[in-house]
Coordinates of C-alpha atoms in Angstrom, one line a residue:
X7 CA -18.8 -8.5 27.3
X8 CA -15.3 -7.5 26.0
X9 CA -14.2 -8.9 22.6
X10 CA -10.5 -10.1 22.6
X11 CA -8.6 -9.6 19.3
X12 CA -5.8 -12.0 18.7
X13 CA -2.8 -12.0 16.4
X14 CA -1.8 -15.5 15.3
X15 CA 1.9 -15.4 14.3
X16 CA 2.7 -17.1 10.9
X17 CA 6.1 -18.0 12.3
X18 CA 4.8 -20.9 14.5
X19 CA 1.0 -20.5 14.8
X20 CA 1.1 -19.1 18.3
X21 CA -0.9 -16.2 19.7
X22 CA 1.6 -13.4 19.5
X23 CA -0.6 -10.4 20.6
X24 CA -3.9 -10.1 22.4
X25 CA -5.8 -6.8 22.7
X26 CA -9.3 -6.0 23.9
X27 CA -11.4 -4.5 21.1
X28 CA -12.5 -0.9 21.8
X29 CA -16.2 -0.9 22.8
X30 CA -18.7 1.7 21.7
X31 CA -18.0 4.0 24.7
X32 CA -14.3 4.0 24.0
X33 CA -14.9 4.9 20.3
X34 CA -17.3 7.7 21.3
X35 CA -14.7 9.1 23.7
X36 CA -12.0 8.9 21.0
X37 CA -14.2 10.7 18.5
X38 CA -14.9 13.5 21.0
X39 CA -11.2 13.8 21.8
X40 CA -10.4 14.0 18.1
X41 CA -12.9 16.7 17.3
X42 CA -11.8 18.8 20.2
X43 CA -8.0 18.3 19.6
X44 CA -8.3 19.1 15.9
X45 CA -9.7 22.5 16.6
X46 CA -6.5 23.5 18.3
X47 CA -4.2 21.5 16.0
X48 CA -5.4 23.2 12.8
X49 CA -4.2 26.5 14.3
X50 CA -0.6 25.2 14.9
X51 CA 1.7 26.8 12.3
X52 CA 3.0 24.4 9.6
X53 CA 6.6 24.8 10.7
X54 CA 5.7 23.6 14.2
X55 CA 3.8 20.7 12.7
X56 CA 6.8 19.8 10.6
X57 CA 9.1 19.8 13.6
X58 CA 6.8 17.5 15.6
X59 CA 6.4 15.0 12.8
X60 CA 10.1 14.9 12.0
X61 CA 10.7 13.9 15.7
X62 CA 8.1 11.1 15.2
X63 CA 10.1 9.8 12.2
X64 CA 13.2 9.8 14.4
X65 CA 11.4 7.5 16.8
X66 CA 10.9 4.8 14.1
X67 CA 14.6 4.9 13.1
X68 CA 15.7 4.7 16.8
X69 CA 13.5 1.6 17.2
X70 CA 14.2 0.0 13.9
X71 CA 15.6 -3.2 15.3
X72 CA 12.6 -3.9 17.6
X73 CA 10.2 -3.0 14.8
X74 CA 11.9 -5.4 12.5
X75 CA 11.5 -8.3 15.0
X76 CA 7.9 -7.4 15.6
X77 CA 7.2 -7.4 11.8
X78 CA 8.7 -10.9 11.5
X79 CA 6.4 -12.3 14.3
X80 CA 3.3 -10.4 13.3
X81 CA 3.2 -11.0 9.5
X82 CA 6.2 -13.1 8.5
X83 CA 8.6 -10.5 7.0
X84 CA 12.2 -11.8 7.2
X85 CA 14.3 -9.7 9.6
X86 CA 16.8 -9.3 6.7
X87 CA 14.2 -7.2 5.0
X88 CA 12.1 -5.7 7.8
X89 CA 14.3 -2.6 8.2
X90 CA 13.6 -1.6 4.7
X91 CA 10.0 -0.7 5.7
X92 CA 11.3 1.8 8.3
X93 CA 13.5 3.2 5.5
X94 CA 10.5 3.5 3.2
X95 CA 8.4 5.1 6.0
X96 CA 11.2 7.7 6.5
X97 CA 11.4 8.5 2.8
X98 CA 7.7 9.0 2.4
X99 CA 7.1 10.8 5.6
X100 CA 9.9 13.3 5.2
X101 CA 8.9 14.0 1.6
X102 CA 5.3 14.8 2.6
X103 CA 6.5 16.9 5.5
X104 CA 9.0 18.8 3.3
X105 CA 6.4 19.7 0.6
X106 CA 3.6 20.6 3.0
X107 CA 4.3 24.4 2.9
X108 CA 4.0 24.6 -0.9
X109 CA 1.3 21.9 -1.2
X110 CA -0.9 23.7 1.4
X111 CA -0.1 27.2 0.2
X112 CA -2.9 29.6 -0.7
X113 CA -3.9 29.7 -4.4
X114 CA -3.7 33.3 -5.7
X115 CA -5.6 34.2 -8.9
X116 CA -4.5 37.2 -11.0
X117 CA -4.5 40.5 -9.0
X118 CA -7.7 42.5 -9.2
X119 CA -7.7 46.1 -8.1
X120 CA -9.6 46.7 -4.9
X121 CA -9.8 43.0 -3.9
X122 CA -7.8 40.4 -2.1
X123 CA -8.8 37.0 -3.5
X124 CA -7.4 33.6 -2.6
X125 CA -8.3 30.0 -2.1
X126 CA -7.0 28.4 1.1
X127 CA -6.7 24.7 1.7
X128 CA -8.2 23.9 5.1
X129 CA -8.3 20.6 6.9
X130 CA -11.3 18.4 6.5
X131 CA -11.4 17.6 10.2
X132 CA -11.2 14.0 11.5
X133 CA -9.7 11.4 9.2
X134 CA -10.2 7.7 9.8
X135 CA -7.4 5.5 8.4
X136 CA -7.8 1.8 8.0
X137 CA -4.5 0.1 7.3
X138 CA -3.6 -3.5 6.2
X139 CA -0.9 -5.9 7.4
X140 CA 1.2 -6.5 4.3
X141 CA 3.2 -3.3 4.5
X142 CA 1.8 -2.1 7.8
X143 CA 4.0 1.0 8.2
X144 CA 4.2 2.0 4.5
X145 CA 0.5 1.9 3.8
X146 CA -0.4 3.7 7.0
X147 CA 2.2 6.5 6.6
X148 CA 0.8 7.4 3.2
X149 CA -2.3 8.8 5.0
X150 CA -1.3 9.5 8.6
X151 CA 1.6 12.0 8.0
X152 CA -0.1 14.2 5.3
X153 CA -3.4 14.1 7.2
X154 CA -1.6 15.4 10.3
X155 CA 0.5 17.9 8.4
X156 CA -2.7 19.3 6.8
X157 CA -4.2 20.0 10.3
X158 CA -6.5 17.0 10.7
X159 CA -6.9 14.7 13.6
X160 CA -6.4 11.0 12.8
X161 CA -7.9 7.8 14.1
X162 CA -5.9 4.8 12.9
X163 CA -7.5 1.3 12.9
X164 CA -4.8 -1.2 11.9
X165 CA -5.2 -4.8 10.9
X166 CA -5.3 -7.1 13.9
X167 CA -2.5 -9.1 12.2
X168 CA -0.3 -6.1 12.9
X169 CA -1.7 -4.2 16.0
X170 CA 1.8 -3.3 17.3
X171 CA 2.3 -1.1 14.3
X172 CA -0.6 1.1 15.3
X173 CA 0.8 1.2 18.8
X174 CA 4.2 2.2 17.4
X175 CA 2.6 5.1 15.6
X176 CA 1.0 6.2 18.8
X177 CA 4.2 5.9 20.8
X178 CA 6.1 7.9 18.1
X179 CA 3.7 10.8 18.1
X180 CA 3.6 10.8 21.9
X181 CA 7.4 10.9 22.1
X182 CA 7.4 13.7 19.5
X183 CA 5.1 15.9 21.5
X184 CA 2.0 15.7 19.3
X185 CA -0.9 17.1 21.4
X186 CA -3.1 14.5 23.0
X187 CA -6.1 13.5 20.9
X188 CA -4.7 14.6 17.5
X189 CA -3.6 11.0 16.8
X190 CA -5.3 7.9 18.3
X191 CA -5.0 4.2 17.5
X192 CA -8.0 2.0 18.0
X193 CA -8.2 -1.8 18.0
X194 CA -11.6 -2.5 16.4
X195 CA -13.8 -5.3 15.2
X196 CA -15.1 -5.0 11.6
X197 CA -18.6 -4.0 12.8
X198 CA -17.1 -1.3 15.0
X199 CA -15.0 -0.1 12.1
X200 CA -18.1 0.3 10.0
X201 CA -19.8 2.3 12.7
X202 CA -16.8 4.5 13.0
X203 CA -16.8 5.2 9.3
X204 CA -20.5 6.0 9.4
X205 CA -20.2 8.4 12.4
X206 CA -20.9 12.1 11.5
X207 CA -17.7 13.2 13.2
X208 CA -15.6 11.4 10.7
X209 CA -14.9 13.6 7.7
X210 CA -12.7 11.5 5.4
X211 CA -11.8 7.8 5.2
X212 CA -8.6 6.4 3.9
X213 CA -8.7 2.6 3.3
X214 CA -6.2 0.1 2.0
X215 CA -7.4 -3.5 1.6
X216 CA -9.5 -5.8 -0.5
X217 CA -12.1 -4.9 -3.1
X218 CA -14.8 -6.3 -0.7
X219 CA -13.5 -4.2 2.0
X220 CA -13.6 -1.1 -0.2
X221 CA -17.3 -1.8 -1.0
X222 CA -18.0 -2.1 2.8
X223 CA -16.3 1.3 3.4
X224 CA -18.4 2.9 0.6
X225 CA -21.6 1.5 2.1
X226 CA -20.7 2.6 5.6
X227 CA -20.0 6.1 4.4
X228 CA -22.9 6.4 2.0
X229 CA -25.2 8.3 4.3
X230 CA -22.7 11.2 4.5
X231 CA -21.3 13.5 1.8
X232 CA -17.7 12.7 2.4
X233 CA -14.9 11.4 0.2
X234 CA -13.2 8.0 0.6
X235 CA -9.8 7.1 -0.6
X236 CA -9.6 3.4 -1.6
X237 CA -6.5 1.5 -2.5
X238 CA -7.7 -2.0 -3.2
X239 CA -4.9 -4.0 -4.7
X240 CA -4.0 -5.3 -8.1
X241 CA -2.9 -7.9 -10.5
X242 CA 0.0 -6.0 -11.8
X243 CA 1.7 -7.0 -15.1
X244 CA 5.2 -6.8 -16.4
X245 CA 6.0 -6.7 -20.1
X246 CA 9.6 -7.7 -21.1
X247 CA 10.1 -6.3 -24.6
X248 CA 12.5 -7.8 -27.2
X249 CA 15.0 -5.1 -26.5
X250 CA 15.1 -5.4 -22.7
X251 CA 18.3 -6.2 -20.8
X252 CA 17.5 -9.8 -20.0
X253 CA 19.6 -10.2 -16.8
X254 CA 18.3 -6.9 -15.3
X255 CA 14.7 -7.8 -16.2
X256 CA 14.9 -11.3 -14.7
X257 CA 16.4 -10.1 -11.4
X258 CA 14.1 -7.2 -10.8
X259 CA 10.8 -8.8 -12.1
X260 CA 11.3 -11.9 -10.0
X261 CA 12.1 -9.8 -7.0
X262 CA 8.9 -7.8 -7.7
X263 CA 7.0 -11.0 -7.8
X264 CA 8.3 -12.7 -4.6
X265 CA 9.4 -9.9 -2.3
X266 CA 7.3 -9.9 0.9
X267 CA 6.3 -13.5 -0.2
X268 CA 4.3 -11.9 -3.0
X269 CA 2.1 -10.0 -0.5
X270 CA 2.3 -6.6 -2.2
X271 CA -0.5 -4.7 -3.8
X272 CA 1.9 -3.6 -6.5
X273 CA 3.8 -6.8 -6.7
X274 CA 4.2 -8.5 -10.1
X275 CA 1.5 -11.1 -10.6
X276 CA 1.6 -11.5 -14.4
X277 CA 4.6 -11.5 -16.8
X278 CA 4.4 -11.2 -20.5
X279 CA 7.7 -11.8 -22.4
X280 CA 8.4 -11.2 -26.1
X281 CA 9.0 -14.4 -27.9
X282 CA 12.6 -13.4 -28.7
X283 CA 13.5 -13.4 -25.0
X284 CA 10.9 -15.8 -23.6
X285 CA 13.1 -18.9 -23.3
X286 CA 16.0 -17.0 -21.8
X287 CA 13.7 -15.2 -19.4
X288 CA 12.0 -18.3 -18.2
X289 CA 15.3 -20.1 -17.7
X290 CA 16.8 -17.2 -15.7
X291 CA 13.6 -16.8 -13.6
X292 CA 13.6 -20.5 -12.6
X293 CA 17.3 -20.4 -11.8
X294 CA 16.9 -17.4 -9.6
X295 CA 13.7 -18.6 -7.9
X296 CA 15.4 -21.8 -6.9
X297 CA 17.9 -19.8 -4.9
X298 CA 15.3 -18.4 -2.5
X299 CA 15.5 -19.5 1.1
X300 CA 12.1 -20.2 2.6
X301 CA 12.1 -20.4 6.3
X302 CA 11.7 -18.8 9.8
X303 CA 11.6 -15.0 9.2
X304 CA 13.5 -14.4 12.5
X305 CA 16.5 -16.2 10.9
X306 CA 18.8 -13.7 9.1
X307 CA 19.5 -16.2 6.3
X308 CA 15.8 -16.3 5.3
X309 CA 14.7 -14.2 2.3
X310 CA 11.3 -15.7 1.8
X311 CA 9.1 -15.9 4.9
X312 CA 5.7 -17.5 5.5
X313 CA 2.6 -15.8 4.3
X314 CA 0.7 -13.9 6.9
X315 CA -2.0 -16.6 7.3
X316 CA -2.2 -20.3 6.4
X317 CA -5.6 -19.8 4.8
X318 CA -4.0 -17.3 2.4
X319 CA -1.3 -19.8 1.4
X320 CA -4.0 -22.4 0.8
X321 CA -5.9 -20.0 -1.5
X322 CA -2.8 -19.5 -3.6
X323 CA -2.1 -23.3 -3.6
X324 CA -5.7 -23.6 -4.9
X325 CA -5.0 -21.2 -7.8
X326 CA -1.9 -23.2 -8.7
X327 CA -3.7 -26.5 -8.6
X328 CA -6.6 -25.2 -10.8
X329 CA -4.1 -23.8 -13.3
X330 CA -2.3 -27.2 -13.5
X331 CA -5.6 -29.0 -14.1
X332 CA -6.2 -26.6 -17.0
X333 CA -2.8 -27.3 -18.6
X334 CA -0.4 -25.0 -16.9
X335 CA 3.1 -26.3 -16.0
X336 CA 4.7 -25.6 -12.6
X337 CA 8.5 -25.2 -13.0
X338 CA 9.5 -25.1 -9.4
X339 CA 9.8 -28.4 -7.4
X340 CA 8.3 -27.5 -4.1
X341 CA 10.1 -30.4 -2.5
X342 CA 13.3 -28.4 -2.8
X343 CA 11.8 -26.1 -0.1
X344 CA 11.7 -28.1 3.1
X345 CA 9.4 -25.7 5.0
X346 CA 6.7 -25.8 2.3
X347 CA 3.7 -27.7 3.7
X348 CA 0.0 -27.9 2.8
X349 CA -2.2 -26.2 5.4
X350 CA 0.7 -24.1 6.7
X351 CA 1.7 -20.5 6.1
X352 CA 4.9 -21.6 4.5
X353 CA 4.6 -21.8 0.7
X354 CA 7.4 -22.4 -1.8
X355 CA 7.6 -19.8 -4.7
X356 CA 6.1 -21.0 -7.9
X357 CA 6.5 -20.1 -11.6
X358 CA 3.8 -21.2 -14.0
X359 CA 4.0 -21.4 -17.8
X360 CA 1.5 -22.5 -20.5
X361 CA -0.9 -20.2 -18.7
X362 CA -3.7 -18.0 -20.2
X363 CA -6.4 -15.7 -19.0
X364 CA -9.0 -18.4 -18.6
X365 CA -7.1 -19.4 -15.4
X366 CA -7.8 -17.8 -12.0
X367 CA -4.1 -17.4 -11.4
X368 CA -3.9 -14.9 -14.2
X369 CA -7.0 -12.9 -13.3
X370 CA -7.6 -13.1 -9.6
X371 CA -5.3 -11.3 -7.2
X372 CA -3.1 -14.0 -5.8
X373 CA -1.2 -12.0 -3.1
X374 CA 1.3 -14.8 -2.7
X375 CA 4.5 -16.3 -4.1
X376 CA 3.2 -17.4 -7.5
X377 CA 3.5 -15.8 -11.0
X378 CA 2.5 -16.9 -14.5
X379 CA 4.6 -16.2 -17.5
X380 CA 3.1 -15.9 -21.0
X381 CA 4.9 -15.5 -24.4
X382 CA 3.8 -12.6 -26.7
X383 CA 4.7 -11.7 -30.2
X384 CA 4.2 -8.0 -30.3
X385 CA 3.7 -4.8 -28.2
X386 CA 0.1 -4.8 -29.3
X387 CA -0.5 -8.3 -27.9
X388 CA 1.2 -7.3 -24.6
X389 CA -0.9 -4.2 -24.1
X390 CA -4.1 -6.1 -24.8
X391 CA -3.2 -8.7 -22.2
X392 CA -2.0 -6.1 -19.7
X393 CA -5.4 -4.3 -20.0
X394 CA -7.4 -7.6 -19.7
X395 CA -7.8 -7.2 -16.0
X396 CA -10.3 -6.0 -13.5
X397 CA -7.4 -4.2 -11.8
X398 CA -5.1 -1.3 -12.7
X399 CA -2.6 -0.3 -10.0
X400 CA 0.8 -0.4 -11.6
X401 CA 2.4 -1.9 -14.8
X402 CA 6.0 -2.2 -15.7
X403 CA 7.7 -2.1 -19.1
X404 CA 11.2 -3.5 -19.5
X405 CA 12.9 -2.0 -22.4
X406 CA 15.9 0.2 -23.5
X407 CA 13.6 2.4 -25.5
X408 CA 12.1 5.2 -23.4
X409 CA 10.0 6.4 -26.3
X410 CA 8.4 3.0 -26.6
X411 CA 7.8 2.8 -22.8
X412 CA 6.0 6.2 -22.9
X413 CA 4.0 5.2 -26.0
X414 CA 2.9 1.9 -24.4
X415 CA 2.4 3.4 -21.0
X416 CA -0.1 5.8 -22.4
X417 CA -2.2 2.8 -23.6
X418 CA -2.0 0.7 -20.4
X419 CA -5.0 1.2 -18.0
X420 CA -3.1 1.7 -14.8
X421 CA -2.3 4.2 -12.0
X422 CA 1.5 4.1 -12.4
X423 CA 3.7 3.1 -15.3
X424 CA 7.2 1.9 -14.5
X425 CA 10.1 1.5 -16.9
X426 CA 12.8 -0.9 -15.9
X427 CA 11.7 -1.1 -12.3
X428 CA 8.6 -2.2 -10.3
X429 CA 7.0 -2.6 -6.9
X430 CA 8.1 0.8 -5.6
X431 CA 6.3 4.0 -4.6
X432 CA 8.0 7.3 -5.3
X433 CA 6.6 9.8 -2.8
X434 CA 6.9 12.6 -5.3
X435 CA 4.4 10.9 -7.5
X436 CA 0.7 10.3 -7.0
X437 CA -0.1 6.8 -5.7
X438 CA -3.4 5.9 -7.4
X439 CA -5.3 3.2 -9.2
X440 CA -8.1 2.6 -11.7
X441 CA -10.8 0.0 -12.0
X442 CA -11.0 -2.4 -9.0
X443 CA -7.7 -1.0 -7.7
X444 CA -9.7 1.8 -6.3
X445 CA -9.9 5.6 -6.5
X446 CA -8.3 8.7 -5.1
X447 CA -4.6 9.1 -4.4
X448 CA -2.0 9.5 -1.7
X449 CA 1.5 10.9 -1.7
X450 CA 2.9 13.8 -3.8
X451 CA 1.4 17.3 -3.6
X452 CA -1.8 15.8 -5.0
X453 CA -2.1 13.6 -2.0
X454 CA -3.0 16.6 0.1
X455 CA -6.1 17.5 -1.9
X456 CA -8.4 14.9 -0.4
X457 CA -7.2 15.7 3.1
X458 CA -8.2 19.4 2.7
X459 CA -11.0 21.3 1.2
X460 CA -10.8 24.6 -0.7
X461 CA -12.1 27.6 1.1
X462 CA -12.4 30.8 -1.0
X463 CA -11.8 34.3 0.4
X464 CA -13.1 37.3 -1.5
X465 CA -12.2 40.5 0.3
X466 CA -13.2 43.9 -1.1
X467 CA -10.6 46.3 0.1
X468 CA -11.7 49.5 -1.6
X469 CA -15.0 51.1 -0.9

């Protein structure tokens, strides 16, 4: 009996996409195709791989308008912002394509007379990539493009909230002339995904999602000696020092908290402000938040769309309610946002003060449009609070003192330290996390290491 997977649009609660889940026979066939195709693809010279993948990037830009509309209907991203995801995909993909020759070059030790010695980076084989819905192109491209550039075959399983994104990747590679079987998109149930991960033909797994999902991936892969890359979210803090430029900090920290309706792994979920700037920061943050326009994401005037699922919005509402019961104050009147409604995916943005770390909203990942602001009296207090978390993906420090940012950044337990910016991935830097934010890295030259294995050549040339 065929299982039907459905995408419920957060725009109006309708069924937007239906797809049959791949059965065991289809998965078996896909794995066989991937193994066979990878044997030929790994022999394709890097410049030819680069040319094919650049053509695939062109596909996304050619179809940006349609992709933007699809994102709005699948996961609620306002059309005014959806094109930015294609821009980010382009930036990351082209960077990883451009650096491939140097990142994958042979490592040459010091010359030794009579010998030719080097270490070659060879592809691991078949890479399974499991991507989420919140930034469906950006999270997927982090693994898909470098995996293909390194000579691997890729099987992409996307969230059923955003299945058209997986199909867009498939269409892009087909139009670019990628050999059949080197990239395949599969619509899978959770059980089928776990069987795919456990299959002996899968040589590496890249997963972006929840902590629970990361544990499930580890369990599924545990019978094999393969690596898994796990990007599992965060509870990212911002610290606004006494010397920060207040207006700049307010504008960018609040954008980092509420962009994509707060549904960002590296979005700002906790704000610590030095007591000298606290009142001014809170006042500015509230004034800016009141200007957001919550509404239909297909309307060009909307800059805050619905959350991807009504249940997710209700989870965040529960965090806010619990915090209020514990003494927190909500500063945004939700009645000012007409579309806000209990039980719906439409949720007004919210700022909480008088919060502390006994409250779920300051410790659990919210993944929604809410942020708590706490007053601190020193750098030391800020660092202690920033580190008081089960997560460690990014942290931002807002200051005019670069030396202070470096000093504090060394003390913060996180994968990326920002100064005067947030919620951004630089493809030249390793994207990584610590603690429950996961392990491994994507992007940068280091992102190629998990997608390849070292193979040493020791050739005696003089007898």
